[in-house]
mmCIF file of C-alpha atoms in Angstrom:
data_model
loop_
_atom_site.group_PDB
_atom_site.id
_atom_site.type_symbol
_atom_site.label_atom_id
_atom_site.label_comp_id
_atom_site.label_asym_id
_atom_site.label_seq_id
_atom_site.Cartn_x
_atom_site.Cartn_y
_atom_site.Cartn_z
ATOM 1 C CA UNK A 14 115.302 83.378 103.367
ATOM 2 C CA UNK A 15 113.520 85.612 105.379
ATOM 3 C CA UNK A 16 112.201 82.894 107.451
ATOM 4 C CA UNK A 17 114.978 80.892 108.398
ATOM 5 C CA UNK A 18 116.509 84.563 109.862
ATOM 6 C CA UNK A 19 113.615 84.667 111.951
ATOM 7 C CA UNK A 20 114.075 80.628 113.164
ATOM 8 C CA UNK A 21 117.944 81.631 113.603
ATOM 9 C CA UNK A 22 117.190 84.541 115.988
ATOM 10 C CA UNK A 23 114.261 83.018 117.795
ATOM 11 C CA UNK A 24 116.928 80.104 118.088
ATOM 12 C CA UNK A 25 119.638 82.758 119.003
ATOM 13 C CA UNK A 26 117.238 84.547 121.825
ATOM 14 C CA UNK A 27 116.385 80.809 122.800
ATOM 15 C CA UNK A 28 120.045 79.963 123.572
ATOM 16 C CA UNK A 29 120.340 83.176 125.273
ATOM 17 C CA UNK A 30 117.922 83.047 127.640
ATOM 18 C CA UNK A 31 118.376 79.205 128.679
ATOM 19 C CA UNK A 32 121.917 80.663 129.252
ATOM 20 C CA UNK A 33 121.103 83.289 131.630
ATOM 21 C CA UNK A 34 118.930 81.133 133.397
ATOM 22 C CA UNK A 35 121.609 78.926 133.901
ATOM 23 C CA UNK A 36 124.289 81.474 134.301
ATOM 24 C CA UNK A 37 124.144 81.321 138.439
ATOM 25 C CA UNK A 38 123.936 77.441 138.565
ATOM 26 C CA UNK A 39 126.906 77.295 135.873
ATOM 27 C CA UNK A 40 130.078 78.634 137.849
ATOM 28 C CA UNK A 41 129.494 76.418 140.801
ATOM 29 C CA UNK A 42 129.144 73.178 138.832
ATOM 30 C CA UNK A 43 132.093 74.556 136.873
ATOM 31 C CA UNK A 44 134.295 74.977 139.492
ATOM 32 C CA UNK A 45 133.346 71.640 141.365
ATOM 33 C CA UNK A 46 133.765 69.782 138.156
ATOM 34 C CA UNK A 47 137.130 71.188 137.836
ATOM 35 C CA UNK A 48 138.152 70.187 141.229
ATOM 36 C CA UNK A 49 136.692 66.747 140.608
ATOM 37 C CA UNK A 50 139.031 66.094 137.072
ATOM 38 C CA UNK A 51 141.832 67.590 138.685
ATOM 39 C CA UNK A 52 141.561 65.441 141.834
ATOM 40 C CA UNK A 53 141.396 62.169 139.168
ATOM 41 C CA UNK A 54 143.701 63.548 136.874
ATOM 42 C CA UNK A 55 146.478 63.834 140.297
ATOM 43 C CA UNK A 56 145.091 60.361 140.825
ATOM 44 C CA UNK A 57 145.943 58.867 137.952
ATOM 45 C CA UNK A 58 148.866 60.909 136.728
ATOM 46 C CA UNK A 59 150.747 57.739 137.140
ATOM 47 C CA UNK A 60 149.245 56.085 134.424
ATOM 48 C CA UNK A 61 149.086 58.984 132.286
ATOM 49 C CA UNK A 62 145.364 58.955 130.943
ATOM 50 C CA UNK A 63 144.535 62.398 129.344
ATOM 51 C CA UNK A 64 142.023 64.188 129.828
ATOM 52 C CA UNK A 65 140.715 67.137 128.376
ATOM 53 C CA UNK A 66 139.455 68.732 131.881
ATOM 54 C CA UNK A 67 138.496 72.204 130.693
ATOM 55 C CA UNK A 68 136.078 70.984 127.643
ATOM 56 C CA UNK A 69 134.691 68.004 129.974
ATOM 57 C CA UNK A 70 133.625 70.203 132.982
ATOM 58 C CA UNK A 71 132.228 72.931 130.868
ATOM 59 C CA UNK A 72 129.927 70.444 129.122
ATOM 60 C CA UNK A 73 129.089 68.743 131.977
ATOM 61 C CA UNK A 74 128.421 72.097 134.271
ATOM 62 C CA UNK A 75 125.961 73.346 131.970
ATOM 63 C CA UNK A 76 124.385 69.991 131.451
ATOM 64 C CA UNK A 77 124.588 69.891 135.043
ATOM 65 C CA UNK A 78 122.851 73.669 135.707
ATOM 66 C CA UNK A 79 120.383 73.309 133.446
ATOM 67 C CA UNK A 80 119.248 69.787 134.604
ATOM 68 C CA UNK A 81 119.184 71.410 138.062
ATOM 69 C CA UNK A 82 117.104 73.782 136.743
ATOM 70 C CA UNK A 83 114.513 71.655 135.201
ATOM 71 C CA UNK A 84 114.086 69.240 138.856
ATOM 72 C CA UNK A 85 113.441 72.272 140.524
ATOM 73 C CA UNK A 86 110.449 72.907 138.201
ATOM 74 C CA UNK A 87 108.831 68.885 138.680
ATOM 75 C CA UNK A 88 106.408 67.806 140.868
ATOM 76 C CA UNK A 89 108.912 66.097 142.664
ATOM 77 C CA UNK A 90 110.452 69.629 143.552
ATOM 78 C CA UNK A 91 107.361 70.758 144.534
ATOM 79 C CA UNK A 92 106.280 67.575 146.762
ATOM 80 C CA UNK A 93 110.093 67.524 148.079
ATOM 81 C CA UNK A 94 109.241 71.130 149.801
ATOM 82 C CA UNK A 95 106.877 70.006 152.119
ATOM 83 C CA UNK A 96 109.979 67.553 154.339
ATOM 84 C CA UNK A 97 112.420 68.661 156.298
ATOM 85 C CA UNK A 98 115.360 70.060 153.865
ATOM 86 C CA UNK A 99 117.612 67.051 154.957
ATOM 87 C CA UNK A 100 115.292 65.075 153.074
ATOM 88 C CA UNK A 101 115.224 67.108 149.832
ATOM 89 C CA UNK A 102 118.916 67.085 149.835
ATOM 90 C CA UNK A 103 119.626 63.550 150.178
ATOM 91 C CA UNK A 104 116.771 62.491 147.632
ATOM 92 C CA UNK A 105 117.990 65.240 144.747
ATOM 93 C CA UNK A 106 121.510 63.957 145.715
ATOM 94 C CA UNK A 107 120.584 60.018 145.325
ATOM 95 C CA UNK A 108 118.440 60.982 142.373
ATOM 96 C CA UNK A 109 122.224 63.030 140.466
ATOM 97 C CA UNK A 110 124.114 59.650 141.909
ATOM 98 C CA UNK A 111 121.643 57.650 140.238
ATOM 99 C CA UNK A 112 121.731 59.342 136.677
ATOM 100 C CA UNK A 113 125.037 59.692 137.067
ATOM 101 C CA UNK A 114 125.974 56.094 137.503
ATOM 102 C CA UNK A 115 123.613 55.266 134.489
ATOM 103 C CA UNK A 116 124.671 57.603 132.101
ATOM 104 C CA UNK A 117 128.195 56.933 132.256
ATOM 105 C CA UNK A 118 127.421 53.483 131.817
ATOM 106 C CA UNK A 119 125.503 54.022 128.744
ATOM 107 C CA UNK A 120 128.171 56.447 127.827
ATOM 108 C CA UNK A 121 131.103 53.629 128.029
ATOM 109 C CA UNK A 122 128.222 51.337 126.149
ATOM 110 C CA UNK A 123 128.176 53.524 123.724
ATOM 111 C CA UNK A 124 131.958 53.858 123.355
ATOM 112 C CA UNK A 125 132.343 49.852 122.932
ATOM 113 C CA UNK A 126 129.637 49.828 120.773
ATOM 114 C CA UNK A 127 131.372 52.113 118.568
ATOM 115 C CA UNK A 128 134.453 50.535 118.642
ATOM 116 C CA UNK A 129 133.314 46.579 118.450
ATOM 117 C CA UNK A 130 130.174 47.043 116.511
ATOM 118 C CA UNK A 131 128.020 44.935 117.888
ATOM 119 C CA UNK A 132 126.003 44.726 121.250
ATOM 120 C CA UNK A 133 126.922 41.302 122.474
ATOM 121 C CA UNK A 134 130.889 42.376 122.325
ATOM 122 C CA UNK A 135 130.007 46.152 123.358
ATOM 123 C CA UNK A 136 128.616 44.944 126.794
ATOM 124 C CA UNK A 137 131.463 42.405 127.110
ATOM 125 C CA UNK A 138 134.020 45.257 126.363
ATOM 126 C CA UNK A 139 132.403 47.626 129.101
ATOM 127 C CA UNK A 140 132.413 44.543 131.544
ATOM 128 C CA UNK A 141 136.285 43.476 130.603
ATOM 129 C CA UNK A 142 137.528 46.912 130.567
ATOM 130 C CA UNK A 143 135.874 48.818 133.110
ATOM 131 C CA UNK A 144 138.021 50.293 136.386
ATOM 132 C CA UNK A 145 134.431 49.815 138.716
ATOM 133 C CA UNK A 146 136.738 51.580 141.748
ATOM 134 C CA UNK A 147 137.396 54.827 139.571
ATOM 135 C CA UNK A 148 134.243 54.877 138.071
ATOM 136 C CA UNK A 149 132.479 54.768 141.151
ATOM 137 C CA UNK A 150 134.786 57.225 142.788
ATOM 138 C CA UNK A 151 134.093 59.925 139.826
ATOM 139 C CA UNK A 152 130.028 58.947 140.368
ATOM 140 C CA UNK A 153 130.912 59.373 143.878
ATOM 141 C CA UNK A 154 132.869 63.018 144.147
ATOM 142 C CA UNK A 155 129.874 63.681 141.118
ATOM 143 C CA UNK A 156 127.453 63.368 144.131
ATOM 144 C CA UNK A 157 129.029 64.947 146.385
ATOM 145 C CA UNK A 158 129.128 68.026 144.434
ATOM 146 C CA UNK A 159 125.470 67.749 143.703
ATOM 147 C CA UNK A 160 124.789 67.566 147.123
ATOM 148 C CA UNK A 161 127.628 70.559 147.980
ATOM 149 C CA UNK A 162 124.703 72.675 145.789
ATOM 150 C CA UNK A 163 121.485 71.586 147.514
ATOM 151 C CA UNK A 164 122.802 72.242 150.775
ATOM 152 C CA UNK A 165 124.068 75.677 149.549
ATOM 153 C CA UNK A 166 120.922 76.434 147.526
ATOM 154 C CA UNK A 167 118.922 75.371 150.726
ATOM 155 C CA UNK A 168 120.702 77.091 153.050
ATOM 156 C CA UNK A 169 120.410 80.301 150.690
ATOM 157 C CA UNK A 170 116.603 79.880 150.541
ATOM 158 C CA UNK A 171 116.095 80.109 154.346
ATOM 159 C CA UNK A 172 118.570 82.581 154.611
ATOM 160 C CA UNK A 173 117.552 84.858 151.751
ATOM 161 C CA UNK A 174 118.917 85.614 148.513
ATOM 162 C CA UNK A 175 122.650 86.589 148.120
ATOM 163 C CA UNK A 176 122.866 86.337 151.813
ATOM 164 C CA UNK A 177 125.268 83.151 152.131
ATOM 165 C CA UNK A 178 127.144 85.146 148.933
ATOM 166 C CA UNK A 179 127.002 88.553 151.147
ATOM 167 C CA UNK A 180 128.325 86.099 153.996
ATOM 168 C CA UNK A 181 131.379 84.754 152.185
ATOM 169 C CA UNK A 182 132.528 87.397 149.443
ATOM 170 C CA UNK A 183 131.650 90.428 150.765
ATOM 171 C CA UNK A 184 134.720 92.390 153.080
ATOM 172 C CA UNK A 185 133.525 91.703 156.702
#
């Protein structure tokens, strides 16, 4: 008994301290996500799709954050300092596009598979079914927000910490 207290608080202090780390990465993805569902959900108001906008851009802002997080600790990260920022920016940005794009194929995969059962129809279903002009607008404003955060976190670099936040929020 004794032991699995100790695995639940390790666990607990874990989850904590992924948390704060992504704590200043959160709120921004949180707030473009938002803007991004709401923009789609004006979009397609006329064809009243639901979507639970709240839930879906919390998930996906710490998913979001903490992925951030864990680039800017590769090698890639590290090799990506040595270019001219432009560069970093547009290859983190392609890199988000990229795994966007995939995942929410595999994601709508996975959602036929479910619901058909077997691959063959699964990867029929996502062909029949698929709206490629919203998906690729959501993959789209998904990259856009991405790169929205380089250029901010870039800019913030060269300019110092909580100097673009000093800048903007702070009574002139």
């Amino acid at each position: 008994m004794s032991t699995l207290l100790q695995k639940l608080a390790a666990t607990g202090k874990w989850l904590h301290r992924e948390f704060i780390a992504a704590w200043p990465v959160f709120p921004f993805f949180l707030v473009g996500f938002l803007l991004q569902l709401l923009v789609i959900k004006l979009a397609v108001a006329q064809f009243s799709i639901p979507l639970a906008a709240l839930s879906t851009a919390a998930v996906g802002a710490l998913l979001a954050a903490k992925a951030v997080l864990i680039l800017d600790e590769t090698p890639l990260a590290r090799k990506l300092e040595h270019y001219r920022r432009i560069v970093a920016v547009v290859i983190k940005t392609l890199l988000y596009g990229i795994a966007t794009l995939l995942l929410g194929y595999i994601e709508r995969f996975l959602e036929a598979l479910h619901g058909v059962g077997n691959f063959d129809g699964a990867f029929r279903d996502v062909i029949d079914q698929g709206n490629l002009y919203r998906f690729f607008a959501w993959v789209l404003g998904i990259s856009l927000i991405f790169a929205i955060y380089f250029v901010w976190s870039e800019i913030n670099e060269h300019m110092g910490e909580g100097a673009l936040w000093s800048l903007f929020f702070q009574q002139p």
